[in-house]
Amino acid sequence: MNAGSGDRDADSREQVIAQVLSRAGRTFTLWRVGKSTGIADTAREAVRLARQQEGIVVAAGGDGTINTVAQEVLGTGCPFGVLPQGTFNYFGRSHGIPLDTAEAVETLVRGRLRLVQVGLVNDKVFLVNGSVGLYPRILEKREAHKQIFGRTRLVALLSALVTMLTPPPQLVLTLHGGDNPSMLHISTLLVENNPLQLEEVGLHESDAVQKGELAAVAVKAKGVWQMLGGLALAAMRRLRDSEKVVSFPFVQLTVRPLRRRRIKVATDGEVNWQVPPLVFKAVPHGLLLIVPDHEGEGKGEP
């Protein structure tokens, strides 16, 4: 559990988790991590114990925390559970997992297993999206503003708006996703693995995502007014109407930035440096996720 995720008291969340699991007669070990730098090491230990005891590994936190734990779970065969406790919680919401902590823990006890798709950029997992360009910069500024003003959606949105007032230089990318590579001059490239996020901005590729494909969203806007115009269309769920946005589904996409030895890449809100080329691809049955069992409600505990 990332004690720094969300805006609720970590002690209260921990108490709720313990109460629900104890009432259900489930044994568990809860690691409370105060800094994101310790999550990966703790997750590896959780995976080791889960494999020994035929248990499950659960991530409690925002999408970044869930991403870090999923990175360690991927390929181990361990069932994976999430307790969404972040700002936007796109991963949990897209799979119907309750945002209320007690209800989410009940899902761990009474839910069912579903194979869900994972995105990869080189060897780095993303469950919601991966990106280069302006978006990683927005995420870095957002984290700094959250530490000062609090972890709320309003702070996140205002932070993004302020950052967009001084957009970075354009990126020149060569995209190889088929027979004919294309070159784009963009401010940001977003690769989506989350249909909910695509639906919220009005892009039709939401139908393809999670069915063995990802969606690329390239924003070609230059300057403040074009960026704000795109933001307004996104808020109205009409981003598909923007002439400055190109979007398309794909299975695998290779991205080569012009004259860059390394580039910042954001994966589910966490920013890291990677060495090009960047290979984005879908792993259709990557994680065995515990989701609500609506069909089995009222039939008793499995």
PDB file of C-alpha atoms in Angstrom:
ATOM      1  CA  MET A   1       0.000   0.000   0.000  1.00  0.00           C
ATOM      2  CA  ASN A   2       1.337   3.393  -1.014  1.00  0.00           C
ATOM      3  CA  ALA A   3       0.576   5.490   2.058  1.00  0.00           C
ATOM      4  CA  GLY A   4       1.045   8.665   0.005  1.00  0.00           C
ATOM      5  CA  SER A   5      -1.644   7.891  -2.592  1.00  0.00           C
ATOM      6  CA  GLY A   6      -4.982   9.705  -2.591  1.00  0.00           C
ATOM      7  CA  ASP A   7      -6.238  12.272  -0.132  1.00  0.00           C
ATOM      8  CA  ARG A   8      -7.543   9.959   2.622  1.00  0.00           C
ATOM      9  CA  ASP A   9      -5.801   9.045   5.858  1.00  0.00           C
ATOM     10  CA  ALA A  10      -3.538   6.011   5.349  1.00  0.00           C
ATOM     11  CA  ASP A  11      -4.242   4.691   8.868  1.00  0.00           C
ATOM     12  CA  SER A  12      -7.971   4.568   8.140  1.00  0.00           C
ATOM     13  CA  ARG A  13      -7.411   2.767   4.836  1.00  0.00           C
ATOM     14  CA  GLU A  14      -5.146   0.206   6.464  1.00  0.00           C
ATOM     15  CA  GLN A  15      -7.714  -0.410   9.205  1.00  0.00           C
ATOM     16  CA  VAL A  16     -10.498  -0.981   6.668  1.00  0.00           C
ATOM     17  CA  ILE A  17      -8.357  -3.435   4.680  1.00  0.00           C
ATOM     18  CA  ALA A  18      -7.475  -5.407   7.810  1.00  0.00           C
ATOM     19  CA  GLN A  19     -11.076  -5.501   9.054  1.00  0.00           C
ATOM     20  CA  VAL A  20     -12.591  -6.784   5.818  1.00  0.00           C
ATOM     21  CA  LEU A  21      -9.919  -9.438   5.211  1.00  0.00           C
ATOM     22  CA  SER A  22      -9.967 -10.627   8.834  1.00  0.00           C
ATOM     23  CA  ARG A  23     -13.760 -10.856   8.801  1.00  0.00           C
ATOM     24  CA  ALA A  24     -13.518 -12.994   5.656  1.00  0.00           C
ATOM     25  CA  GLY A  25     -11.017 -15.312   7.354  1.00  0.00           C
ATOM     26  CA  ARG A  26      -8.194 -14.469   4.940  1.00  0.00           C
ATOM     27  CA  THR A  27      -4.566 -14.412   6.035  1.00  0.00           C
ATOM     28  CA  PHE A  28      -2.570 -11.512   4.622  1.00  0.00           C
ATOM     29  CA  THR A  29       0.584  -9.454   4.903  1.00  0.00           C
ATOM     30  CA  LEU A  30       0.291  -5.699   4.385  1.00  0.00           C
ATOM     31  CA  TRP A  31       3.348  -3.640   3.514  1.00  0.00           C
ATOM     32  CA  ARG A  32       2.906   0.096   3.960  1.00  0.00           C
ATOM     33  CA  VAL A  33       5.328   2.019   1.753  1.00  0.00           C
ATOM     34  CA  GLY A  34       5.790   5.735   2.298  1.00  0.00           C
ATOM     35  CA  LYS A  35       7.911   6.483  -0.790  1.00  0.00           C
ATOM     36  CA  SER A  36       7.392   5.282  -4.342  1.00  0.00           C
ATOM     37  CA  THR A  37      11.071   4.288  -4.561  1.00  0.00           C
ATOM     38  CA  GLY A  38      10.461   1.321  -2.234  1.00  0.00           C
ATOM     39  CA  ILE A  39       7.403  -0.096  -3.962  1.00  0.00           C
ATOM     40  CA  ALA A  40       9.229  -2.262  -6.540  1.00  0.00           C
ATOM     41  CA  ASP A  41      11.382  -4.025  -3.923  1.00  0.00           C
ATOM     42  CA  THR A  42       8.352  -4.635  -1.714  1.00  0.00           C
ATOM     43  CA  ALA A  43       6.355  -5.925  -4.685  1.00  0.00           C
ATOM     44  CA  ARG A  44       9.085  -8.462  -5.511  1.00  0.00           C
ATOM     45  CA  GLU A  45       8.894  -9.787  -1.958  1.00  0.00           C
ATOM     46  CA  ALA A  46       5.101  -9.964  -2.202  1.00  0.00           C
ATOM     47  CA  VAL A  47       5.370 -11.952  -5.453  1.00  0.00           C
ATOM     48  CA  ARG A  48       7.847 -14.361  -3.838  1.00  0.00           C
ATOM     49  CA  LEU A  49       5.515 -15.049  -0.909  1.00  0.00           C
ATOM     50  CA  ALA A  50       2.430 -15.284  -3.114  1.00  0.00           C
ATOM     51  CA  ARG A  51       4.074 -17.946  -5.281  1.00  0.00           C
ATOM     52  CA  GLN A  52       5.133 -19.892  -2.195  1.00  0.00           C
ATOM     53  CA  GLN A  53       1.689 -19.753  -0.575  1.00  0.00           C
ATOM     54  CA  GLU A  54      -0.507 -19.827  -3.709  1.00  0.00           C
ATOM     55  CA  GLY A  55      -1.785 -16.392  -2.811  1.00  0.00           C
ATOM     56  CA  ILE A  56      -2.482 -13.168  -4.690  1.00  0.00           C
ATOM     57  CA  VAL A  57      -0.568  -9.903  -4.964  1.00  0.00           C
ATOM     58  CA  VAL A  58      -2.535  -6.709  -4.355  1.00  0.00           C
ATOM     59  CA  ALA A  59      -1.564  -3.111  -5.106  1.00  0.00           C
ATOM     60  CA  ALA A  60      -3.258  -0.382  -3.059  1.00  0.00           C
ATOM     61  CA  GLY A  61      -2.660   3.092  -4.471  1.00  0.00           C
ATOM     62  CA  GLY A  62      -2.956   5.183  -7.610  1.00  0.00           C
ATOM     63  CA  ASP A  63      -2.285   4.105 -11.184  1.00  0.00           C
ATOM     64  CA  GLY A  64       1.461   4.674 -10.748  1.00  0.00           C
ATOM     65  CA  THR A  65       1.610   2.366  -7.724  1.00  0.00           C
ATOM     66  CA  ILE A  66      -0.506  -0.256  -9.473  1.00  0.00           C
ATOM     67  CA  ASN A  67       1.821  -0.027 -12.482  1.00  0.00           C
ATOM     68  CA  THR A  68       4.934  -0.645 -10.362  1.00  0.00           C
ATOM     69  CA  VAL A  69       3.437  -3.733  -8.719  1.00  0.00           C
ATOM     70  CA  ALA A  70       2.070  -5.030 -12.046  1.00  0.00           C
ATOM     71  CA  GLN A  71       5.608  -4.790 -13.485  1.00  0.00           C
ATOM     72  CA  GLU A  72       6.740  -7.333 -10.883  1.00  0.00           C
ATOM     73  CA  VAL A  73       3.665  -9.555 -11.227  1.00  0.00           C
ATOM     74  CA  LEU A  74       3.753  -9.778 -15.038  1.00  0.00           C
ATOM     75  CA  GLY A  75       4.903 -13.196 -16.195  1.00  0.00           C
ATOM     76  CA  THR A  76       4.816 -14.827 -12.737  1.00  0.00           C
ATOM     77  CA  GLY A  77       1.339 -16.366 -13.014  1.00  0.00           C
ATOM     78  CA  CYS A  78       0.241 -14.749  -9.733  1.00  0.00           C
ATOM     79  CA  PRO A  79      -3.328 -13.429  -9.594  1.00  0.00           C
ATOM     80  CA  PHE A  80      -3.361  -9.643  -9.252  1.00  0.00           C
ATOM     81  CA  GLY A  81      -5.732  -7.437  -7.266  1.00  0.00           C
ATOM     82  CA  VAL A  82      -6.022  -3.660  -6.966  1.00  0.00           C
ATOM     83  CA  LEU A  83      -7.444  -1.263  -4.391  1.00  0.00           C
ATOM     84  CA  PRO A  84      -7.747   2.076  -6.271  1.00  0.00           C
ATOM     85  CA  GLN A  85      -6.648   4.944  -4.025  1.00  0.00           C
ATOM     86  CA  GLY A  86      -5.277   7.570  -6.410  1.00  0.00           C
ATOM     87  CA  THR A  87      -6.487  10.740  -8.102  1.00  0.00           C
ATOM     88  CA  PHE A  88      -8.017   9.397 -11.320  1.00  0.00           C
ATOM     89  CA  ASN A  89      -7.895   5.576 -10.899  1.00  0.00           C
ATOM     90  CA  TYR A  90      -8.341   4.857 -14.614  1.00  0.00           C
ATOM     91  CA  PHE A  91      -7.203   1.239 -14.391  1.00  0.00           C
ATOM     92  CA  GLY A  92      -9.536   0.250 -11.567  1.00  0.00           C
ATOM     93  CA  ARG A  93     -12.508   2.176 -12.968  1.00  0.00           C
ATOM     94  CA  SER A  94     -12.133   0.640 -16.426  1.00  0.00           C
ATOM     95  CA  HIS A  95     -12.425  -2.836 -14.896  1.00  0.00           C
ATOM     96  CA  GLY A  96     -15.342  -2.000 -12.622  1.00  0.00           C
ATOM     97  CA  ILE A  97     -13.383  -2.137  -9.354  1.00  0.00           C
ATOM     98  CA  PRO A  98     -15.036   0.025  -6.657  1.00  0.00           C
ATOM     99  CA  LEU A  99     -13.272   3.174  -5.496  1.00  0.00           C
ATOM    100  CA  ASP A 100     -14.551   2.657  -1.943  1.00  0.00           C
ATOM    101  CA  THR A 101     -11.805   0.781  -0.077  1.00  0.00           C
ATOM    102  CA  ALA A 102     -14.116  -1.607   1.797  1.00  0.00           C
ATOM    103  CA  GLU A 103     -15.997  -2.516  -1.388  1.00  0.00           C
ATOM    104  CA  ALA A 104     -12.743  -2.997  -3.292  1.00  0.00           C
ATOM    105  CA  VAL A 105     -11.447  -5.373  -0.609  1.00  0.00           C
ATOM    106  CA  GLU A 106     -14.732  -7.303  -0.789  1.00  0.00           C
ATOM    107  CA  THR A 107     -14.014  -7.690  -4.508  1.00  0.00           C
ATOM    108  CA  LEU A 108     -10.727  -9.410  -3.615  1.00  0.00           C
ATOM    109  CA  VAL A 109     -12.678 -11.900  -1.495  1.00  0.00           C
ATOM    110  CA  ARG A 110     -15.715 -12.469  -3.702  1.00  0.00           C
ATOM    111  CA  GLY A 111     -14.516 -11.543  -7.186  1.00  0.00           C
ATOM    112  CA  ARG A 112     -13.556 -13.616 -10.211  1.00  0.00           C
ATOM    113  CA  LEU A 113     -10.422 -13.803 -12.334  1.00  0.00           C
ATOM    114  CA  ARG A 114     -10.182 -12.137 -15.730  1.00  0.00           C
ATOM    115  CA  LEU A 115      -7.237 -11.997 -18.125  1.00  0.00           C
ATOM    116  CA  VAL A 116      -6.558  -8.347 -18.995  1.00  0.00           C
ATOM    117  CA  GLN A 117      -4.323  -6.619 -21.510  1.00  0.00           C
ATOM    118  CA  VAL A 118      -1.037  -4.938 -20.660  1.00  0.00           C
ATOM    119  CA  GLY A 119       0.916  -2.436 -22.751  1.00  0.00           C
ATOM    120  CA  LEU A 120       4.702  -2.474 -23.020  1.00  0.00           C
ATOM    121  CA  VAL A 121       7.140   0.208 -24.145  1.00  0.00           C
ATOM    122  CA  ASN A 122      10.394  -1.704 -24.535  1.00  0.00           C
ATOM    123  CA  ASP A 123      10.324  -3.695 -21.262  1.00  0.00           C
ATOM    124  CA  LYS A 124       8.305  -1.178 -19.225  1.00  0.00           C
ATOM    125  CA  VAL A 125       4.654  -1.944 -18.373  1.00  0.00           C
ATOM    126  CA  PHE A 126       1.813   0.522 -18.803  1.00  0.00           C
ATOM    127  CA  LEU A 127      -1.762  -0.270 -17.862  1.00  0.00           C
ATOM    128  CA  VAL A 128      -3.301   3.105 -18.764  1.00  0.00           C
ATOM    129  CA  ASN A 129      -0.934   4.901 -21.156  1.00  0.00           C
ATOM    130  CA  GLY A 130       2.630   5.566 -22.213  1.00  0.00           C
ATOM    131  CA  SER A 131       3.765   8.889 -23.672  1.00  0.00           C
ATOM    132  CA  VAL A 132       6.592  11.123 -24.857  1.00  0.00           C
ATOM    133  CA  GLY A 133       6.771  14.879 -25.340  1.00  0.00           C
ATOM    134  CA  LEU A 134       4.591  17.357 -23.471  1.00  0.00           C
ATOM    135  CA  TYR A 135       2.652  14.800 -21.425  1.00  0.00           C
ATOM    136  CA  PRO A 136       5.641  13.572 -19.342  1.00  0.00           C
ATOM    137  CA  ARG A 137       6.410  17.224 -18.581  1.00  0.00           C
ATOM    138  CA  ILE A 138       2.807  17.777 -17.451  1.00  0.00           C
ATOM    139  CA  LEU A 139       3.089  14.757 -15.136  1.00  0.00           C
ATOM    140  CA  GLU A 140       6.327  15.983 -13.570  1.00  0.00           C
ATOM    141  CA  LYS A 141       4.854  19.431 -12.918  1.00  0.00           C
ATOM    142  CA  ARG A 142       1.632  17.867 -11.621  1.00  0.00           C
ATOM    143  CA  GLU A 143       3.506  15.812  -9.034  1.00  0.00           C
ATOM    144  CA  ALA A 144       5.370  18.900  -7.837  1.00  0.00           C
ATOM    145  CA  HIS A 145       2.112  20.887  -7.547  1.00  0.00           C
ATOM    146  CA  LYS A 146       0.358  18.032  -5.730  1.00  0.00           C
ATOM    147  CA  GLN A 147       3.068  17.970  -3.080  1.00  0.00           C
ATOM    148  CA  ILE A 148       2.416  21.661  -2.434  1.00  0.00           C
ATOM    149  CA  PHE A 149      -1.363  22.008  -2.918  1.00  0.00           C
ATOM    150  CA  GLY A 150      -2.712  18.487  -2.275  1.00  0.00           C
ATOM    151  CA  ARG A 151      -3.634  15.392  -4.283  1.00  0.00           C
ATOM    152  CA  THR A 152      -6.939  16.379  -5.820  1.00  0.00           C
ATOM    153  CA  ARG A 153      -8.308  16.310  -9.371  1.00  0.00           C
ATOM    154  CA  LEU A 154      -8.635  20.104  -9.381  1.00  0.00           C
ATOM    155  CA  VAL A 155      -4.948  20.538  -8.569  1.00  0.00           C
ATOM    156  CA  ALA A 156      -4.050  18.034 -11.308  1.00  0.00           C
ATOM    157  CA  LEU A 157      -6.172  19.812 -13.913  1.00  0.00           C
ATOM    158  CA  LEU A 158      -4.975  23.311 -13.020  1.00  0.00           C
ATOM    159  CA  SER A 159      -1.385  22.100 -13.027  1.00  0.00           C
ATOM    160  CA  ALA A 160      -1.813  20.701 -16.558  1.00  0.00           C
ATOM    161  CA  LEU A 161      -3.318  23.992 -17.728  1.00  0.00           C
ATOM    162  CA  VAL A 162      -0.433  26.039 -16.334  1.00  0.00           C
ATOM    163  CA  THR A 163       2.148  23.701 -17.894  1.00  0.00           C
ATOM    164  CA  MET A 164       0.479  23.913 -21.303  1.00  0.00           C
ATOM    165  CA  LEU A 165       0.908  27.709 -21.299  1.00  0.00           C
ATOM    166  CA  THR A 166       4.625  27.119 -21.950  1.00  0.00           C
ATOM    167  CA  PRO A 167       4.682  24.065 -24.245  1.00  0.00           C
ATOM    168  CA  PRO A 168       8.085  22.445 -25.010  1.00  0.00           C
ATOM    169  CA  PRO A 169       9.706  22.373 -28.474  1.00  0.00           C
ATOM    170  CA  GLN A 170       8.170  20.057 -31.066  1.00  0.00           C
ATOM    171  CA  LEU A 171       9.367  16.459 -31.328  1.00  0.00           C
ATOM    172  CA  VAL A 172      10.181  14.872 -34.675  1.00  0.00           C
ATOM    173  CA  LEU A 173       9.281  11.178 -34.599  1.00  0.00           C
ATOM    174  CA  THR A 174       9.453   8.432 -37.182  1.00  0.00           C
ATOM    175  CA  LEU A 175       6.705   5.859 -36.647  1.00  0.00           C
ATOM    176  CA  HIS A 176       7.041   2.301 -37.941  1.00  0.00           C
ATOM    177  CA  GLY A 177       3.736   0.485 -37.558  1.00  0.00           C
ATOM    178  CA  GLY A 178       3.303  -1.074 -40.970  1.00  0.00           C
ATOM    179  CA  ASP A 179       4.832  -1.175 -44.428  1.00  0.00           C
ATOM    180  CA  ASN A 180       5.211   2.593 -44.793  1.00  0.00           C
ATOM    181  CA  PRO A 181       6.924   4.526 -41.956  1.00  0.00           C
ATOM    182  CA  SER A 182       5.678   8.074 -41.338  1.00  0.00           C
ATOM    183  CA  MET A 183       7.349  11.149 -39.891  1.00  0.00           C
ATOM    184  CA  LEU A 184       5.413  13.431 -37.551  1.00  0.00           C
ATOM    185  CA  HIS A 185       6.184  16.811 -35.967  1.00  0.00           C
ATOM    186  CA  ILE A 186       4.317  16.668 -32.659  1.00  0.00           C
ATOM    187  CA  SER A 187       4.093  18.169 -29.198  1.00  0.00           C
ATOM    188  CA  THR A 188       3.199  14.848 -27.601  1.00  0.00           C
ATOM    189  CA  LEU A 189       2.545  11.203 -28.466  1.00  0.00           C
ATOM    190  CA  LEU A 190       0.198   9.246 -26.227  1.00  0.00           C
ATOM    191  CA  VAL A 191      -0.186   5.474 -26.510  1.00  0.00           C
ATOM    192  CA  GLU A 192      -3.408   4.340 -24.846  1.00  0.00           C
ATOM    193  CA  ASN A 193      -4.287   1.015 -23.249  1.00  0.00           C
ATOM    194  CA  ASN A 194      -7.371   2.375 -21.496  1.00  0.00           C
ATOM    195  CA  PRO A 195     -10.717   2.662 -23.332  1.00  0.00           C
ATOM    196  CA  LEU A 196     -12.212   4.820 -20.579  1.00  0.00           C
ATOM    197  CA  GLN A 197      -9.625   7.549 -21.087  1.00  0.00           C
ATOM    198  CA  LEU A 198     -10.213   7.509 -24.856  1.00  0.00           C
ATOM    199  CA  GLU A 199     -13.986   7.697 -24.388  1.00  0.00           C
ATOM    200  CA  GLU A 200     -13.629  10.697 -22.080  1.00  0.00           C
ATOM    201  CA  VAL A 201     -11.990  12.740 -24.854  1.00  0.00           C
ATOM    202  CA  GLY A 202     -14.183  11.398 -27.672  1.00  0.00           C
ATOM    203  CA  LEU A 203     -11.792   9.168 -29.655  1.00  0.00           C
ATOM    204  CA  HIS A 204     -13.287   6.153 -31.453  1.00  0.00           C
ATOM    205  CA  GLU A 205     -10.208   3.963 -30.929  1.00  0.00           C
ATOM    206  CA  SER A 206     -11.667   2.997 -27.538  1.00  0.00           C
ATOM    207  CA  ASP A 207     -13.406   0.122 -29.346  1.00  0.00           C
ATOM    208  CA  ALA A 208     -10.072  -1.383 -30.435  1.00  0.00           C
ATOM    209  CA  VAL A 209      -8.151  -1.004 -27.183  1.00  0.00           C
ATOM    210  CA  GLN A 210      -8.145  -4.018 -24.844  1.00  0.00           C
ATOM    211  CA  LYS A 211      -8.890  -6.311 -27.805  1.00  0.00           C
ATOM    212  CA  GLY A 212      -5.292  -7.005 -28.714  1.00  0.00           C
ATOM    213  CA  GLU A 213      -4.523  -3.461 -29.866  1.00  0.00           C
ATOM    214  CA  LEU A 214      -3.323  -0.152 -28.465  1.00  0.00           C
ATOM    215  CA  ALA A 215      -4.189   3.347 -29.707  1.00  0.00           C
ATOM    216  CA  ALA A 216      -1.705   6.035 -30.716  1.00  0.00           C
ATOM    217  CA  VAL A 217      -2.753   9.664 -30.241  1.00  0.00           C
ATOM    218  CA  ALA A 218      -0.359  12.197 -31.785  1.00  0.00           C
ATOM    219  CA  VAL A 219      -0.962  15.868 -30.940  1.00  0.00           C
ATOM    220  CA  LYS A 220       0.514  18.207 -33.573  1.00  0.00           C
ATOM    221  CA  ALA A 221      -0.655  21.456 -31.973  1.00  0.00           C
ATOM    222  CA  LYS A 222       1.838  24.323 -31.803  1.00  0.00           C
ATOM    223  CA  GLY A 223       1.651  27.248 -29.415  1.00  0.00           C
ATOM    224  CA  VAL A 224      -0.622  28.028 -26.520  1.00  0.00           C
ATOM    225  CA  TRP A 225      -3.846  28.729 -28.439  1.00  0.00           C
ATOM    226  CA  GLN A 226      -3.752  25.524 -30.444  1.00  0.00           C
ATOM    227  CA  MET A 227      -3.041  23.550 -27.259  1.00  0.00           C
ATOM    228  CA  LEU A 228      -5.916  25.232 -25.422  1.00  0.00           C
ATOM    229  CA  GLY A 229      -8.208  24.617 -28.396  1.00  0.00           C
ATOM    230  CA  GLY A 230      -7.393  20.919 -28.269  1.00  0.00           C
ATOM    231  CA  LEU A 231      -7.963  20.886 -24.526  1.00  0.00           C
ATOM    232  CA  ALA A 232     -11.401  22.455 -24.989  1.00  0.00           C
ATOM    233  CA  LEU A 233     -12.384  19.810 -27.565  1.00  0.00           C
ATOM    234  CA  ALA A 234     -11.148  17.065 -25.226  1.00  0.00           C
ATOM    235  CA  ALA A 235     -13.284  18.490 -22.402  1.00  0.00           C
ATOM    236  CA  MET A 236     -16.318  18.340 -24.717  1.00  0.00           C
ATOM    237  CA  ARG A 237     -15.454  14.754 -25.770  1.00  0.00           C
ATOM    238  CA  ARG A 238     -14.786  15.940 -29.317  1.00  0.00           C
ATOM    239  CA  LEU A 239     -11.030  15.540 -29.652  1.00  0.00           C
ATOM    240  CA  ARG A 240     -11.650  13.541 -32.853  1.00  0.00           C
ATOM    241  CA  ASP A 241     -12.780  16.849 -34.471  1.00  0.00           C
ATOM    242  CA  SER A 242      -9.362  18.467 -34.007  1.00  0.00           C
ATOM    243  CA  GLU A 243      -7.232  18.842 -37.130  1.00  0.00           C
ATOM    244  CA  LYS A 244      -4.184  18.818 -34.868  1.00  0.00           C
ATOM    245  CA  VAL A 245      -4.776  15.280 -33.565  1.00  0.00           C
ATOM    246  CA  VAL A 246      -3.993  12.029 -35.379  1.00  0.00           C
ATOM    247  CA  SER A 247      -5.136   8.752 -33.812  1.00  0.00           C
ATOM    248  CA  PHE A 248      -5.021   5.134 -34.940  1.00  0.00           C
ATOM    249  CA  PRO A 249      -5.028   1.606 -33.462  1.00  0.00           C
ATOM    250  CA  PHE A 250      -2.048  -0.755 -33.755  1.00  0.00           C
ATOM    251  CA  VAL A 251      -0.582  -3.991 -32.400  1.00  0.00           C
ATOM    252  CA  GLN A 252       3.073  -2.897 -32.417  1.00  0.00           C
ATOM    253  CA  LEU A 253       4.596   0.519 -33.098  1.00  0.00           C
ATOM    254  CA  THR A 254       8.275   1.506 -33.224  1.00  0.00           C
ATOM    255  CA  VAL A 255       9.043   5.156 -32.462  1.00  0.00           C
ATOM    256  CA  ARG A 256      12.377   6.757 -33.365  1.00  0.00           C
ATOM    257  CA  PRO A 257      12.934  10.347 -32.159  1.00  0.00           C
ATOM    258  CA  LEU A 258      15.167  12.432 -34.422  1.00  0.00           C
ATOM    259  CA  ARG A 259      18.656  13.101 -33.013  1.00  0.00           C
ATOM    260  CA  ARG A 260      17.960  11.923 -29.455  1.00  0.00           C
ATOM    261  CA  ARG A 261      20.080   9.391 -27.587  1.00  0.00           C
ATOM    262  CA  ARG A 262      17.522   9.087 -24.827  1.00  0.00           C
ATOM    263  CA  ILE A 263      14.065  10.474 -24.154  1.00  0.00           C
ATOM    264  CA  LYS A 264      11.679  10.886 -21.236  1.00  0.00           C
ATOM    265  CA  VAL A 265       8.831   8.377 -21.310  1.00  0.00           C
ATOM    266  CA  ALA A 266       5.831   8.462 -18.964  1.00  0.00           C
ATOM    267  CA  THR A 267       4.088   5.209 -18.051  1.00  0.00           C
ATOM    268  CA  ASP A 268       0.928   5.533 -15.939  1.00  0.00           C
ATOM    269  CA  GLY A 269       2.085   8.797 -14.413  1.00  0.00           C
ATOM    270  CA  GLU A 270       5.681   7.730 -13.666  1.00  0.00           C
ATOM    271  CA  VAL A 271       8.429   9.387 -15.743  1.00  0.00           C
ATOM    272  CA  ASN A 272      11.672   7.623 -16.679  1.00  0.00           C
ATOM    273  CA  TRP A 273      14.441   7.895 -19.260  1.00  0.00           C
ATOM    274  CA  GLN A 274      14.561   5.362 -22.097  1.00  0.00           C
ATOM    275  CA  VAL A 275      16.914   4.766 -25.005  1.00  0.00           C
ATOM    276  CA  PRO A 276      15.284   4.792 -28.476  1.00  0.00           C
ATOM    277  CA  PRO A 277      13.935   3.141 -30.462  1.00  0.00           C
ATOM    278  CA  LEU A 278      10.763   2.843 -28.383  1.00  0.00           C
ATOM    279  CA  VAL A 279       8.735  -0.259 -29.193  1.00  0.00           C
ATOM    280  CA  PHE A 280       5.118  -0.081 -28.037  1.00  0.00           C
ATOM    281  CA  LYS A 281       3.161  -3.336 -28.120  1.00  0.00           C
ATOM    282  CA  ALA A 282       0.120  -4.993 -26.587  1.00  0.00           C
ATOM    283  CA  VAL A 283       0.247  -8.114 -24.394  1.00  0.00           C
ATOM    284  CA  PRO A 284      -3.414  -9.241 -24.667  1.00  0.00           C
ATOM    285  CA  HIS A 285      -3.515 -11.673 -21.704  1.00  0.00           C
ATOM    286  CA  GLY A 286      -0.832 -10.158 -19.525  1.00  0.00           C
ATOM    287  CA  LEU A 287      -2.397 -10.113 -16.057  1.00  0.00           C
ATOM    288  CA  LEU A 288      -4.849 -12.343 -14.217  1.00  0.00           C
ATOM    289  CA  LEU A 289      -6.903  -9.618 -12.526  1.00  0.00           C
ATOM    290  CA  ILE A 290      -9.528 -10.028  -9.800  1.00  0.00           C
ATOM    291  CA  VAL A 291     -12.676  -8.158 -10.873  1.00  0.00           C
ATOM    292  CA  PRO A 292     -16.208  -7.924  -9.431  1.00  0.00           C
ATOM    293  CA  ASP A 293     -18.322 -11.030  -9.996  1.00  0.00           C
ATOM    294  CA  HIS A 294     -21.676  -9.432 -10.738  1.00  0.00           C
ATOM    295  CA  GLU A 295     -23.091 -12.700 -12.048  1.00  0.00           C
ATOM    296  CA  GLY A 296     -22.231 -14.474  -8.809  1.00  0.00           C
ATOM    297  CA  GLU A 297     -23.640 -11.851  -6.399  1.00  0.00           C
ATOM    298  CA  GLY A 298     -25.845 -13.325  -3.780  1.00  0.00           C
ATOM    299  CA  LYS A 299     -24.535 -16.878  -4.236  1.00  0.00           C
ATOM    300  CA  GLY A 300     -22.221 -16.805  -1.247  1.00  0.00           C
ATOM    301  CA  GLU A 301     -18.442 -16.704  -0.958  1.00  0.00           C
ATOM    302  CA  PRO A 302     -16.440 -18.759  -3.494  1.00  0.00           C
TER     303      PRO A 302
END
